[in-house]
Amino acid sequence: MEDKMKNLKLKKVILAYSGGLDTSVMISWLKENYGCEVIAVSGDVGQEQELIGLHEKAIATGASKLYIEDIKEEFVEDFVFNTLKAGAKYENQYLLGTAFARPIIARRIVEIAHKEGADAIVHGCTGKGNDQVRFETTIRHFDPDIKIIVPWRFWEIKSREDEEEYAAKRNIPINKNNGSAYSEDTNLWHISHEGLEIENPENSLEYDNFLTFCKNYKDAKNEAEELEIEFHKGIPVAINGNEMKGIDIIKYLNKIGGEHAIGIDDIIENRITGIKVRGVYENPAGAILYKAHEILESITLDGDTLKFKQILALKYANEVYRGLWYSKLRKSLQAFVDETQERVTGKVKLKLFKGNIIPNGVSSKYSLHSEEFATFGEDGVYDQYDSQGFVNLFALPQKIEAIQKRKNEW
C-alpha cells in the first residue's frame, strides 16, 4: 500500500457492497489492514436474485451489519423517468442503465455513513471504469471531506486469480468461477454484459451465451404483439388502458419486450477515462418507452423546440454518464426538459416483432398535427400562392451570394 494509505486511522468504514468477489474480499482486507469495523450497504434498484442471501453472506465474510436499501421507486420516478423525458442516450445509443443507478446509491451510502459516524467510504470500482467517477462525484457533492478508500488503486491484489487465492486462504465464501463469467450489472432498467468474447469488436456474438432479459432474435415470437402506452406530461402511466405504477410498467415491458427480442444493443462506447469498450445491453422496457415517447413528442412539440431538445439531450446524457446527476447543469437542463413536457400527454400504439418496434398510431389532445393543413388533397385553409413570397425571401441569401460570385468572379 502507499504510505499515506497505510497510515490512515480508521475505526469504522462503509463499504458499497454487491456481494461479488471484489467486495467480499474487501471486507476481510479492510479488517486486516485497518482493524476497522466494516458496515456493508447495498442499494436495491431491482437486482432481485442478486439480493437473495446477501445479508448472510456479508456477515459471513466479516461485515458487522448490512443495509439493503429499497430505493427502487425513487430510482424509477426521479432518475429513470426524468432521463426518459429528456430523451437522453449517451452517444445516441446507451440508455444509461448503470450510469443513473450509481448516484442514487452513492447518495444513500453517504447518508448511512453520517448516520453511523463512519470515518470513510469504500468502493470496489477499478481504476479503468466509469463507476469510480460516478460514485465519487456524488460522494463529494454530499460530503466534501469524508475519506474515500479505493483498494484497487493501491492494494497488492492485481487480478481475479489473486482475489480467489486470497479468499481461499481465509475461507471467504465466494461464487468461484475461475474467470469464466461475464462482467454484468443488473437493475430494473437493464442488464449489461462485458468481458470474454464481447471485448473484441471483431467477434460475432452468440447471444444465447449471456442474454437474460431478452430472447435471441431467432427464438423471438413469430406473431407481432400490439400495445398502447399512455403518457402524462412525458411520463408513462398506463399500458393497454390499465393504469400502473412506474416500477410495474418497466417490469411488464421488460417481460413482453424480452419475448420479442426488443432492446438488445451491441455498443462501442467511450468511457470517461478515454478507453473504448464494447458492451451488450438488454433494455426492452427502455427501448419501447423511448420509442413511444419520441413518437408522442413528434406531434406535441413544435419543430424548433423538438430540434433544440434533441441537441440538449446529448449534453444531458453526457452529464448523467459522467456521474454528474447532481450538477447545476443537469438540474438546469431538467428544468428545460420539464417545461417541454407540459403537453407531452397522449397515447401511442406500437407493434413488437422480432426485435422491431413498429409505430401503429398516436393521439393527443395537444396534437399540433392538422390534417386540414397537411392534406395533399384540396383544402380551404392554405393559399399555396402565399408560398411564393416566403420561398423568395428564404432563398434570398443564396441568391445574393450567387450574384456576388458572378459579379466579382470568385
Coordinates of C-alpha atoms in Angstrom, one line a residue, residues 1-346:
M1 CA 0.0 0.0 0.0
E2 CA 1.1 3.6 -0.5
D3 CA 2.4 5.1 2.7
K4 CA -0.4 7.6 3.1
M5 CA -3.0 4.9 2.8
K6 CA -1.1 2.6 5.3
N7 CA -1.1 5.3 8.0
L8 CA -4.9 6.0 7.9
K9 CA -6.5 5.6 11.3
L10 CA -9.9 4.1 10.8
K11 CA -12.5 2.8 13.3
K12 CA -15.5 2.3 11.1
V13 CA -16.0 2.3 7.3
I14 CA -19.0 2.0 5.0
L15 CA -18.5 -0.4 2.1
A16 CA -20.5 -0.2 -1.1
Y17 CA -21.4 -3.9 -1.2
S18 CA -22.6 -6.1 -4.1
G19 CA -21.7 -9.5 -2.7
G20 CA -19.4 -10.2 -5.6
L21 CA -15.8 -11.3 -5.4
D22 CA -14.3 -7.8 -5.1
T23 CA -16.4 -6.6 -2.2
S24 CA -16.4 -10.0 -0.4
V25 CA -12.6 -9.9 -0.3
M26 CA -12.5 -6.3 0.6
I27 CA -14.4 -6.8 3.9
S28 CA -11.6 -9.1 5.1
W29 CA -8.8 -7.0 3.6
L30 CA -10.1 -3.8 5.3
K31 CA -10.3 -5.5 8.7
E32 CA -6.8 -7.0 8.3
N33 CA -5.1 -3.8 7.2
Y34 CA -7.0 -1.2 9.3
G35 CA -8.5 -3.2 12.1
C36 CA -11.8 -1.3 11.5
E37 CA -15.4 -2.2 11.6
V38 CA -16.9 -2.7 8.2
I39 CA -20.6 -1.9 7.5
A40 CA -21.9 -3.0 4.1
V41 CA -24.5 -1.1 2.1
S42 CA -26.4 -2.3 -0.9
G43 CA -28.9 -0.2 -2.8
D44 CA -31.9 -2.2 -4.1
V45 CA -32.5 -0.8 -7.6
G46 CA -34.1 -4.0 -8.8
Q47 CA -31.3 -6.6 -8.8
E48 CA -33.8 -9.2 -7.4
Q49 CA -31.9 -12.5 -7.4
E50 CA -28.6 -10.9 -6.6
L51 CA -30.0 -9.8 -3.2
I52 CA -31.1 -13.3 -2.1
G53 CA -28.8 -14.4 0.8
L54 CA -26.8 -11.2 0.7
H55 CA -27.2 -10.5 4.4
E56 CA -25.9 -13.9 5.4
K57 CA -23.0 -13.6 3.0
A58 CA -22.0 -10.1 4.2
I59 CA -22.0 -11.3 7.9
A60 CA -20.1 -14.5 7.0
T61 CA -17.4 -12.5 5.3
G62 CA -16.9 -10.2 8.3
A63 CA -19.2 -7.3 8.0
S64 CA -20.8 -6.1 11.3
K65 CA -24.1 -5.4 9.5
L66 CA -25.6 -4.9 6.1
Y67 CA -28.1 -2.3 5.0
I68 CA -30.2 -3.3 2.0
E69 CA -31.9 0.0 1.0
D70 CA -35.0 -0.3 -1.1
I71 CA -34.7 2.7 -3.5
K72 CA -36.5 1.3 -6.5
E73 CA -39.4 3.7 -6.5
E74 CA -37.2 6.8 -6.3
F75 CA -34.9 5.3 -8.9
V76 CA -37.7 4.9 -11.4
E77 CA -39.7 8.1 -10.7
D78 CA -36.8 10.6 -10.2
F79 CA -33.9 9.1 -12.3
V80 CA -35.2 6.8 -15.0
F81 CA -38.3 8.8 -16.0
N82 CA -36.5 12.2 -15.8
T83 CA -33.9 10.8 -18.2
L84 CA -36.6 9.3 -20.4
K85 CA -38.4 12.7 -20.6
A86 CA -35.1 14.2 -21.7
G87 CA -34.7 11.6 -24.5
A88 CA -31.1 11.2 -23.3
K89 CA -28.9 8.5 -24.8
Y90 CA -25.2 8.5 -24.3
E91 CA -23.5 8.8 -27.7
N92 CA -27.0 8.3 -29.2
Q93 CA -27.0 4.7 -28.2
Y94 CA -26.7 3.8 -24.5
L95 CA -29.8 4.2 -22.3
L96 CA -27.7 4.9 -19.2
G97 CA -28.9 2.0 -17.1
T98 CA -25.8 1.7 -14.9
A99 CA -25.0 5.4 -15.1
F100 CA -28.1 6.8 -13.4
A101 CA -28.2 4.0 -10.8
R102 CA -24.9 4.9 -9.2
P103 CA -25.7 8.5 -8.0
I104 CA -28.8 7.4 -6.0
I105 CA -26.9 4.5 -4.4
A106 CA -23.9 6.7 -3.6
R107 CA -26.1 9.4 -2.0
R108 CA -27.7 6.7 0.2
I109 CA -24.3 5.4 1.2
V110 CA -23.2 8.9 2.3
E111 CA -26.4 9.2 4.4
I112 CA -25.7 5.9 6.1
A113 CA -22.0 7.0 6.7
H114 CA -23.3 10.0 8.5
K115 CA -25.8 8.0 10.5
E116 CA -23.2 5.5 11.5
G117 CA -20.4 8.1 12.2
A118 CA -18.1 6.4 9.7
D119 CA -14.5 7.6 9.1
A120 CA -14.5 6.6 5.4
I121 CA -16.4 5.2 2.5
V122 CA -15.0 2.3 0.5
H123 CA -15.9 1.2 -3.0
G124 CA -14.7 -1.7 -5.2
C125 CA -14.5 0.1 -8.6
T126 CA -11.4 -0.4 -10.7
G127 CA -9.2 2.5 -12.0
K128 CA -10.3 1.8 -15.6
G129 CA -14.1 2.1 -15.2
N130 CA -16.8 4.7 -15.1
D131 CA -18.3 3.8 -11.8
Q132 CA -15.4 5.2 -9.7
V133 CA -16.2 8.6 -11.1
R134 CA -19.9 8.3 -10.6
F135 CA -19.6 7.2 -7.0
E136 CA -17.0 9.7 -6.0
T137 CA -18.6 12.8 -7.7
T138 CA -21.8 12.0 -5.8
I139 CA -20.0 11.4 -2.5
R140 CA -18.1 14.6 -2.8
H141 CA -21.3 16.5 -3.6
F142 CA -22.9 15.4 -0.3
D143 CA -19.7 15.3 1.8
P144 CA -16.6 17.1 0.5
D145 CA -14.5 15.9 3.4
I146 CA -15.1 12.2 4.1
K147 CA -12.3 9.9 3.2
I148 CA -12.8 7.7 0.2
I149 CA -10.8 4.4 0.0
V150 CA -10.5 2.5 -3.2
P151 CA -8.4 -0.7 -2.7
W152 CA -8.0 -1.4 -6.4
R153 CA -5.8 1.7 -6.7
F154 CA -3.1 0.6 -4.3
W155 CA -3.6 -2.9 -2.7
E156 CA -1.3 -5.8 -3.5
I157 CA -4.1 -7.8 -5.3
K158 CA -3.7 -7.4 -9.1
S159 CA -6.1 -9.9 -10.7
R160 CA -9.2 -12.0 -10.2
E161 CA -7.0 -15.0 -9.6
D162 CA -5.2 -13.1 -6.8
E163 CA -8.6 -12.4 -5.2
E164 CA -9.7 -16.0 -5.4
E165 CA -6.4 -17.1 -3.8
Y166 CA -6.8 -14.5 -1.0
A167 CA -10.4 -15.7 -0.4
A168 CA -9.4 -19.4 -0.4
K169 CA -6.7 -18.8 2.3
R170 CA -9.2 -17.1 4.5
N171 CA -12.2 -19.3 3.9
I172 CA -14.2 -16.4 2.4
P173 CA -17.3 -17.7 0.7
I174 CA -17.4 -16.6 -2.9
N175 CA -19.1 -17.7 -6.1
K176 CA -15.9 -19.1 -7.7
N177 CA -15.9 -19.3 -11.4
N178 CA -12.3 -19.1 -12.4
G179 CA -12.7 -16.1 -14.6
S180 CA -15.4 -17.7 -16.8
A181 CA -18.2 -15.2 -16.1
Y182 CA -19.1 -12.0 -17.9
S183 CA -19.0 -8.7 -16.0
E184 CA -22.6 -7.8 -15.6
D185 CA -24.7 -5.1 -13.9
T186 CA -28.4 -5.6 -13.3
N187 CA -31.2 -3.3 -12.2
L188 CA -34.9 -2.7 -13.1
W189 CA -34.0 -0.8 -16.3
H190 CA -31.4 -3.1 -17.8
I191 CA -28.6 -5.7 -17.7
S192 CA -25.2 -5.0 -19.1
H193 CA -22.6 -7.6 -20.3
E194 CA -18.9 -7.1 -20.8
G195 CA -15.8 -9.3 -21.0
L196 CA -14.7 -12.5 -22.6
E197 CA -15.5 -12.7 -26.4
I198 CA -17.6 -9.5 -26.1
E199 CA -14.4 -7.4 -25.6
N200 CA -13.2 -7.9 -29.2
P201 CA -15.2 -5.8 -31.6
E202 CA -14.4 -8.2 -34.5
N203 CA -16.2 -11.1 -32.8
S204 CA -19.7 -12.1 -33.8
L205 CA -21.6 -12.9 -30.7
E206 CA -23.7 -15.9 -29.7
Y207 CA -26.3 -14.1 -27.7
D208 CA -27.5 -17.3 -26.2
N209 CA -24.4 -17.4 -24.1
F210 CA -25.5 -14.4 -22.0
L211 CA -28.9 -12.9 -22.8
T212 CA -31.0 -12.7 -19.6
F213 CA -34.0 -10.3 -20.2
C214 CA -34.4 -11.0 -23.9
K215 CA -34.8 -13.9 -26.2
N216 CA -32.4 -14.2 -29.1
Y217 CA -33.9 -12.9 -32.4
K218 CA -34.2 -16.4 -33.8
D219 CA -36.2 -17.5 -30.8
A220 CA -38.5 -14.5 -30.6
K221 CA -42.2 -14.9 -31.0
N222 CA -43.5 -15.4 -34.6
E223 CA -46.5 -13.2 -34.1
A224 CA -46.5 -9.4 -33.6
E225 CA -47.8 -8.0 -30.4
E226 CA -49.7 -4.8 -30.2
L227 CA -49.7 -2.5 -27.2
E228 CA -50.8 1.0 -26.3
I229 CA -48.8 3.2 -23.9
E230 CA -50.3 6.3 -22.3
F231 CA -48.2 9.2 -21.1
H232 CA -49.0 12.1 -18.9
K233 CA -46.5 15.0 -19.2
G234 CA -43.9 12.7 -20.6
I235 CA -44.2 10.0 -18.0
P236 CA -45.8 6.6 -18.8
V237 CA -48.8 6.0 -16.7
A238 CA -50.8 3.1 -18.3
I239 CA -50.4 0.1 -20.6
N240 CA -53.3 -1.1 -22.7
G241 CA -55.7 1.1 -20.7
N242 CA -54.5 -0.2 -17.3
E243 CA -53.0 2.4 -15.0
M244 CA -49.8 1.1 -13.5
K245 CA -47.0 2.3 -11.2
G246 CA -43.7 3.1 -12.9
I247 CA -42.0 0.0 -11.5
D248 CA -44.7 -2.2 -12.8
I249 CA -44.7 -0.6 -16.2
I250 CA -41.0 -1.3 -16.6
K251 CA -41.3 -4.9 -15.3
Y252 CA -44.2 -5.6 -17.7
L253 CA -42.5 -4.1 -20.7
N254 CA -39.2 -5.9 -19.9
K255 CA -41.2 -9.2 -20.0
I256 CA -43.1 -8.7 -23.2
G257 CA -40.3 -6.8 -24.9
G258 CA -37.9 -9.5 -24.0
E259 CA -40.1 -12.2 -25.6
H260 CA -39.8 -10.2 -28.9
A261 CA -36.1 -9.7 -28.6
I262 CA -36.6 -5.9 -28.2
G263 CA -33.8 -3.7 -26.8
I264 CA -30.6 -5.7 -27.5
D265 CA -27.9 -3.1 -28.0
D266 CA -24.3 -4.1 -29.0
I267 CA -22.3 -0.9 -28.4
I268 CA -18.8 0.5 -28.6
E269 CA -18.7 3.4 -26.1
N270 CA -16.1 5.8 -24.9
R271 CA -15.6 5.6 -21.2
I272 CA -14.9 8.6 -19.0
T273 CA -11.3 7.6 -18.8
G274 CA -11.0 7.7 -22.6
I275 CA -10.9 3.9 -23.1
K276 CA -13.2 2.4 -25.8
V277 CA -15.1 -0.6 -24.7
R278 CA -17.7 -2.9 -26.1
G279 CA -20.7 -4.0 -24.2
V280 CA -24.1 -5.6 -24.8
Y281 CA -27.1 -4.1 -23.1
E282 CA -30.5 -5.5 -22.7
N283 CA -33.2 -2.9 -22.1
P284 CA -36.5 -4.0 -23.6
A285 CA -38.6 -1.6 -21.5
G286 CA -36.3 1.2 -22.2
A287 CA -36.3 0.7 -25.9
I288 CA -40.1 0.6 -26.0
L289 CA -40.6 3.6 -23.8
Y290 CA -38.0 5.8 -25.6
K291 CA -39.6 5.0 -29.0
A292 CA -43.1 5.7 -27.7
H293 CA -42.0 8.9 -26.1
E294 CA -40.3 10.1 -29.3
I295 CA -43.4 9.4 -31.3
L296 CA -45.6 11.3 -28.9
E297 CA -43.2 14.3 -28.9
S298 CA -43.3 14.3 -32.7
I299 CA -46.9 15.5 -32.6
T300 CA -47.0 17.6 -29.4
L301 CA -43.8 19.6 -29.7
D302 CA -43.3 22.4 -32.2
G303 CA -40.4 21.8 -34.6
D304 CA -37.9 24.3 -33.1
T305 CA -38.4 23.1 -29.6
L306 CA -38.1 19.4 -30.7
K307 CA -34.8 20.0 -32.6
F308 CA -33.3 22.1 -29.7
K309 CA -34.3 19.4 -27.2
Q310 CA -32.6 16.8 -29.3
I311 CA -29.4 18.8 -29.1
L312 CA -29.6 19.2 -25.4
A313 CA -30.4 15.5 -24.9
L314 CA -26.8 14.7 -25.9
K315 CA -25.5 17.0 -23.2
Y316 CA -27.9 15.7 -20.6
A317 CA -26.8 12.2 -21.4
N318 CA -23.2 13.2 -21.1
E319 CA -23.8 14.6 -17.6
V320 CA -25.6 11.5 -16.5
Y321 CA -22.9 9.2 -18.0
R322 CA -20.1 11.1 -16.1
G323 CA -21.9 10.8 -12.8
L324 CA -22.9 14.4 -12.6
W325 CA -26.6 13.8 -11.8
Y326 CA -26.5 16.4 -9.0
S327 CA -24.7 19.1 -11.1
K328 CA -26.2 22.5 -11.6
L329 CA -26.1 21.9 -15.4
R330 CA -28.1 18.6 -15.2
K331 CA -30.7 20.3 -12.9
S332 CA -30.9 23.3 -15.3
L333 CA -31.3 21.0 -18.3
Q334 CA -34.0 19.2 -16.4
A335 CA -35.9 22.4 -15.9
F336 CA -35.9 23.0 -19.6
V337 CA -37.0 19.4 -20.2
D338 CA -39.8 19.6 -17.7
E339 CA -41.2 22.7 -19.5
T340 CA -41.2 20.9 -22.8
Q341 CA -43.1 18.0 -21.3
E342 CA -46.2 20.0 -20.2
R343 CA -48.2 18.9 -23.2
V344 CA -46.5 15.5 -23.9
T345 CA -49.7 13.7 -23.0
G346 CA -51.4 11.1 -25.1

